[in-house]
Tab-separated table of C-alpha atoms and ligand atoms in Angstrom:
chain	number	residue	atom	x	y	z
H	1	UNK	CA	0.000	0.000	0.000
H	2	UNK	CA	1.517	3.393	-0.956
H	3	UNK	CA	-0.270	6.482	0.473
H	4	UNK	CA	1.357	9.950	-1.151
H	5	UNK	CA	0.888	13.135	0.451
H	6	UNK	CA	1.783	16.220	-2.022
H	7	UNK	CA	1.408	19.715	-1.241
H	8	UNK	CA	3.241	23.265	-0.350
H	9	UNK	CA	5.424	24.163	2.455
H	10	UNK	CA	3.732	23.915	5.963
H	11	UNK	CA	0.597	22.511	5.175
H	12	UNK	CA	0.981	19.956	7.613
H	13	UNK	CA	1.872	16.791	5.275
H	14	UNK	CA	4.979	15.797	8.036
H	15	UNK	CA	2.626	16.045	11.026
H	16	UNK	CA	0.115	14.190	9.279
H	17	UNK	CA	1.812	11.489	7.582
H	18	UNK	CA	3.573	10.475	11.033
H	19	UNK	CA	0.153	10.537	12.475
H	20	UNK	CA	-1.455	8.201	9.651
H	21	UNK	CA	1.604	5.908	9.055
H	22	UNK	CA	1.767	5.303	12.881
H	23	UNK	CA	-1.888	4.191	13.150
H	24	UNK	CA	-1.449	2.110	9.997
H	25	UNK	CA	1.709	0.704	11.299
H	26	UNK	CA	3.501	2.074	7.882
H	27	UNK	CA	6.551	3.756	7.388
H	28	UNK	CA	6.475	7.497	7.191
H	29	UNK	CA	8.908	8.146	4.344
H	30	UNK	CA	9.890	12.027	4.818
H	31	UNK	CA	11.215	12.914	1.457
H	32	UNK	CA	11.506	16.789	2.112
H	33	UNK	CA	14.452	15.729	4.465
H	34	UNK	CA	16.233	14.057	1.458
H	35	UNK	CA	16.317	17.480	-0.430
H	36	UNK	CA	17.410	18.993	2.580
H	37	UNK	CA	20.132	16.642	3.509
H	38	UNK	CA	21.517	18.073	0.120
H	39	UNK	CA	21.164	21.551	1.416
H	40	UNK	CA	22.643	21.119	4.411
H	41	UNK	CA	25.744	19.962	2.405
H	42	UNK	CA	25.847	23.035	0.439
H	43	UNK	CA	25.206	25.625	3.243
H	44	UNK	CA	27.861	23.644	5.184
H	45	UNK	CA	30.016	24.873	1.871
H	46	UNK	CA	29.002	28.297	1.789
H	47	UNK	CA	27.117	27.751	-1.759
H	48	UNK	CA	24.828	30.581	-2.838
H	49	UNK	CA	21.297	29.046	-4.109
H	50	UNK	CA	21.488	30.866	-7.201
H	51	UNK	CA	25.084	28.827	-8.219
H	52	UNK	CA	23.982	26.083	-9.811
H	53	UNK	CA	27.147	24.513	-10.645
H	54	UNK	CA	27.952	24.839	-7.311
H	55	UNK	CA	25.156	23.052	-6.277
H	56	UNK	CA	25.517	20.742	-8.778
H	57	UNK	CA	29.405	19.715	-7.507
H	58	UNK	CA	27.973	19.446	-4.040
H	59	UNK	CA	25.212	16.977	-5.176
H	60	UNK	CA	27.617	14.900	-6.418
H	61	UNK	CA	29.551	14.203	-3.316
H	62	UNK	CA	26.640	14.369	-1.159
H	63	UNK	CA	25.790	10.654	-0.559
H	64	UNK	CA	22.079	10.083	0.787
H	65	UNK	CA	20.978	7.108	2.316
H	66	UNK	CA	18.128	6.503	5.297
H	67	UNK	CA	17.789	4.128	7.512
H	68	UNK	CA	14.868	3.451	10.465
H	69	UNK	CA	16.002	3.462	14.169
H	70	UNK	CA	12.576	2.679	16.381
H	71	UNK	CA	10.955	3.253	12.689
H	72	UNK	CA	11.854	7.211	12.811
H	73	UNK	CA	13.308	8.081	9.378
H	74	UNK	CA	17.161	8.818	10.080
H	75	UNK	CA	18.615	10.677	7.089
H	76	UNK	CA	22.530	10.218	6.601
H	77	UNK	CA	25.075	12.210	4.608
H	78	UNK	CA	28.084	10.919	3.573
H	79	UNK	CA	27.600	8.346	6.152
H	80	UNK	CA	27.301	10.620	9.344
H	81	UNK	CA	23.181	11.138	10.823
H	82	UNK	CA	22.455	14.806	9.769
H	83	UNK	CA	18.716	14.285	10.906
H	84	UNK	CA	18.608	16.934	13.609
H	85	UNK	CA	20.172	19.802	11.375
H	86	UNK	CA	17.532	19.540	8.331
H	87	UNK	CA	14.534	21.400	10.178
H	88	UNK	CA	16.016	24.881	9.726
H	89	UNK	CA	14.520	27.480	7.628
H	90	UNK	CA	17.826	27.964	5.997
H	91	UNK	CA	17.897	24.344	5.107
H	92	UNK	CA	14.468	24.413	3.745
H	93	UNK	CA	14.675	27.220	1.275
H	94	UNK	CA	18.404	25.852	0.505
H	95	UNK	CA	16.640	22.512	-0.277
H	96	UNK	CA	14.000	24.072	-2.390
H	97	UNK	CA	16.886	25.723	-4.592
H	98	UNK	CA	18.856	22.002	-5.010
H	99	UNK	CA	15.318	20.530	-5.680
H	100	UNK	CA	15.473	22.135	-9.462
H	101	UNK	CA	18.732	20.439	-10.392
H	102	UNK	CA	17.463	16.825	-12.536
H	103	UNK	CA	20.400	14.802	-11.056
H	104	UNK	CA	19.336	15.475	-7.170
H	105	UNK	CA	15.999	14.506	-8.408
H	106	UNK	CA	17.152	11.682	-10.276
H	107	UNK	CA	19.288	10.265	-7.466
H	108	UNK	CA	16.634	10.493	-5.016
H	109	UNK	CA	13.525	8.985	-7.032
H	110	UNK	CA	15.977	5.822	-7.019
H	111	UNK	CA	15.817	5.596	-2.720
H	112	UNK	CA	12.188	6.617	-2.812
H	113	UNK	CA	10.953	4.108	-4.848
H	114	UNK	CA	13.194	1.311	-3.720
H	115	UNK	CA	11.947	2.060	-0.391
H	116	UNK	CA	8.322	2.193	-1.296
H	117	UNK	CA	8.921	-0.885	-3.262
H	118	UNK	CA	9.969	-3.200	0.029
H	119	UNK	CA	7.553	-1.308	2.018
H	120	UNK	CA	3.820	-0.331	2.870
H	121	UNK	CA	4.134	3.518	2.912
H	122	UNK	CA	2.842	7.176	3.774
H	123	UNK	CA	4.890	9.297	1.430
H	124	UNK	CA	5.124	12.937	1.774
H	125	UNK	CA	6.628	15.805	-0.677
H	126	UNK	CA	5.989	17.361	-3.659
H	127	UNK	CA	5.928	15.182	-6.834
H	128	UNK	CA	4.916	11.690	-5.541
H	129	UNK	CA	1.375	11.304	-6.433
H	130	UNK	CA	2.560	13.178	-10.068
H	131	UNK	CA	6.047	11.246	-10.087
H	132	UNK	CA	7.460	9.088	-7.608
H	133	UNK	CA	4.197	7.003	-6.998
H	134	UNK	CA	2.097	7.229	-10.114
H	135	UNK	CA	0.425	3.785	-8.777
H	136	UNK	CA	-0.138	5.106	-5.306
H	137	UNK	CA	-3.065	3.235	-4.040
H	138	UNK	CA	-4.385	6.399	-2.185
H	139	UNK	CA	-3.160	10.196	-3.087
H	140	UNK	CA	-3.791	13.273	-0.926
H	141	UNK	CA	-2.975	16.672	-2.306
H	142	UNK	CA	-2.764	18.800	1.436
H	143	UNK	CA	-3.100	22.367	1.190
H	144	UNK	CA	-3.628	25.258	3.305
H	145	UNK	CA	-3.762	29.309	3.049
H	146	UNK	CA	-0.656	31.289	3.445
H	147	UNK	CA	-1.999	33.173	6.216
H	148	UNK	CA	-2.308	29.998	8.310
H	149	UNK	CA	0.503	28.060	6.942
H	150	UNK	CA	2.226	31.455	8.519
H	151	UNK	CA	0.826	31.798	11.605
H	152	UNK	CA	1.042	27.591	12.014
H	153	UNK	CA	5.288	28.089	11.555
H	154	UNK	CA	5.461	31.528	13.685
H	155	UNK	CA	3.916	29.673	16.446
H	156	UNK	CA	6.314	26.624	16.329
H	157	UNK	CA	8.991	29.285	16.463
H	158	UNK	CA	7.462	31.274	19.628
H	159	UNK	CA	7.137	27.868	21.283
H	160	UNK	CA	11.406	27.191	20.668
H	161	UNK	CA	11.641	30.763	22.241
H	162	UNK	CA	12.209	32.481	18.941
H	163	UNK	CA	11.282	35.964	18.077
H	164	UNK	CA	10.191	35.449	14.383
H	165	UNK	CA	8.327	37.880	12.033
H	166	UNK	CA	5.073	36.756	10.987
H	167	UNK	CA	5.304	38.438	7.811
H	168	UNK	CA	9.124	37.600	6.877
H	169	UNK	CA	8.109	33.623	7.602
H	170	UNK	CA	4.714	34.445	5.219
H	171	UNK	CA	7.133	35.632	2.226
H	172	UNK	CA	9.725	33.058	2.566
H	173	UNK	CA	6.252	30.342	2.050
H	174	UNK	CA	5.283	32.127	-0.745
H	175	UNK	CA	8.652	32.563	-2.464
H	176	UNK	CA	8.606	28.432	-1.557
H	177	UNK	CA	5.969	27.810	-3.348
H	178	UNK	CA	6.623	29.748	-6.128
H	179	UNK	CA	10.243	27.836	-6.996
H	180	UNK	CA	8.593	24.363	-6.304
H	181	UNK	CA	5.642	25.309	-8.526
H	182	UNK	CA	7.273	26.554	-11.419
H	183	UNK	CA	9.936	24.753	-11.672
H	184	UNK	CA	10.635	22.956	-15.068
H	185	UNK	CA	11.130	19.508	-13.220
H	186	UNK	CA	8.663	17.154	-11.312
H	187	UNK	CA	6.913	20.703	-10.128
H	188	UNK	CA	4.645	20.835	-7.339
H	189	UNK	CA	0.895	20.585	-8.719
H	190	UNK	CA	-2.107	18.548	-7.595
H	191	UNK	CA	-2.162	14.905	-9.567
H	192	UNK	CA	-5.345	14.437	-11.471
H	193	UNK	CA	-6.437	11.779	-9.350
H	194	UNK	CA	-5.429	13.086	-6.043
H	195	UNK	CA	-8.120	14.439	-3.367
H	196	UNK	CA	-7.293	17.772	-2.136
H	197	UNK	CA	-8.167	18.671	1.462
H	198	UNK	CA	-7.587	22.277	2.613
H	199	UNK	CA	-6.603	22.078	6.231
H	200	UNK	CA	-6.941	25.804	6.744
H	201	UNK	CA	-9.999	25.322	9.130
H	202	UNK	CA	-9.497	21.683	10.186
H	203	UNK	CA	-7.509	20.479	13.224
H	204	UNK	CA	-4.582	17.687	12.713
H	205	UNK	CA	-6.587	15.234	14.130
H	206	UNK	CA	-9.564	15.854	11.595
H	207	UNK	CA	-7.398	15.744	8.311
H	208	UNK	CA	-5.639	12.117	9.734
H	209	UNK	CA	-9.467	10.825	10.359
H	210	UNK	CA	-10.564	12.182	6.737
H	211	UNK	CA	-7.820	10.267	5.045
H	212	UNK	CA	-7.606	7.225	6.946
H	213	UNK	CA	-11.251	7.141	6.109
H	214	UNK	CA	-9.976	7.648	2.243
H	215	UNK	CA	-8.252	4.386	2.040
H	216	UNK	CA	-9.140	1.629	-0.165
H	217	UNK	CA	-10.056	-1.496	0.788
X	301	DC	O1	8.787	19.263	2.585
X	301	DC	P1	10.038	20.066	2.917
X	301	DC	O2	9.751	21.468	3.369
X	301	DC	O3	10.933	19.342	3.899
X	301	DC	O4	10.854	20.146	1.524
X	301	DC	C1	11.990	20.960	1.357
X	301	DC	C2	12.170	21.293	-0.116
X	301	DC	O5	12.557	20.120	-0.840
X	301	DC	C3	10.917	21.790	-0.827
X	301	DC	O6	10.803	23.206	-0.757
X	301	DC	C4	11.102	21.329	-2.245
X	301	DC	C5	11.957	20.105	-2.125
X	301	DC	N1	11.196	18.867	-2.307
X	301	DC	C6	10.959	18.458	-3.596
X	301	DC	O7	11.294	19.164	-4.538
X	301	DC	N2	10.341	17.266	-3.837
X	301	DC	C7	9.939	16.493	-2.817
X	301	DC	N3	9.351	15.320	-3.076
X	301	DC	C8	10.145	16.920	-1.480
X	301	DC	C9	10.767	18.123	-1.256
């Protein structure tokens, strides 16, 4: 069984898919954290977003691989666990610049499906009901406004004991969406046969019910 869960930055896909693939007893396969693992490679080596060659170089060396410890996804670069320094902003927008680049892509589709292909999963990102899992058995395009997406990541922030700016994290989500939307490769759009749910209004709790209650028999 292969569950995807597309949509933009800080709709909630990571919060739900843990939530869905833990009931299920599937493995949540986080492949945002991929992309970022890349990033975090290339911020490590001072490379601006906009130098593609740069990015490309860094790619090349960057060796991903995952493993599950207590089934948490562990990401690993080059062999060392770099899980617990991909949740940065930084890393996220660096990510979303290195997503763009076909031979990242190329190199991670291979891990994705491989592990989809041993596994029953809940699959979050941005091209796997469109790319990575055209079969998927069950896909869930997860959207919500702007606004709330916002207000959702400024609170997450308040709660580490960070000052953020509301309106600084609202650009960055747009400017997010806008490079994973347009890009030429594997962009971010809803696949045809994917059911959207907007979880502007909804709690977590709600959208995990709605598309448990989704799944096939
Ligand atoms: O879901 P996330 O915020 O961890 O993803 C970080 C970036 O990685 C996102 O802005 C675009 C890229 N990404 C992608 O291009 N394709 C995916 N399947 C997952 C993430």
């Amino acid at each position: 069984m292969k569950i995807a869960i597309d949509g933009p930055a800080g709709a909630g896909k990571s919060t739900i898919a843990k939530i869905v693939s833990k009931t299920l007893g599937y493995i949540y396969v986080d492949t945002g954290a991929m992309f970022r693992a890349i990033g975090y490679q290339c911020i490590n080596n001072n490379v601006s977003p906009d130098d593609i060659k740069a990015i490309e170089d860094n790619a090349k060396q960057a060796d991903v691989t995952i493993k599950y410890i207590n089934d948490i996804q562990r990401v690993f670069l080059n062999g060392i666990d770099v899980t617990d320094h991909l949740r940065e902003e930084a890393v996220g927008n660096m990510a979303s610049a290195v997503a763009v680049i076909p031979a990242v892509r190329e190199s991670l589709l291979d891990l994705q499906r491989k592990i989809a292909s041993e596994n029953n999963v809940v699959m979050d990102g941005r091209d796997i009901g469109t790319c990575v899992l055209p079969d998927a058995e069950l896909k869930i395009y997860l959207t919500a406004s702007s606004k709330v997406r916002a207000k959702r990541r400024f609170d997450e922030l308040k709660e580490k004991g960070e000052s953020p700016d509301i309106d600084v994290i609202e650009k960055d989500i747009i400017e997010r969406d806008r490079k994973d939307m347009t890009r030429d490769i594997a962009p971010l759009k809803q696949a045809e046969d994917a059911i959207l749910i907007d979880s502007s209004y909804m709690t977590i709790d709600e959208v995990a019910d709605k598309i448990i209650s989704l799944i096939p028999s």
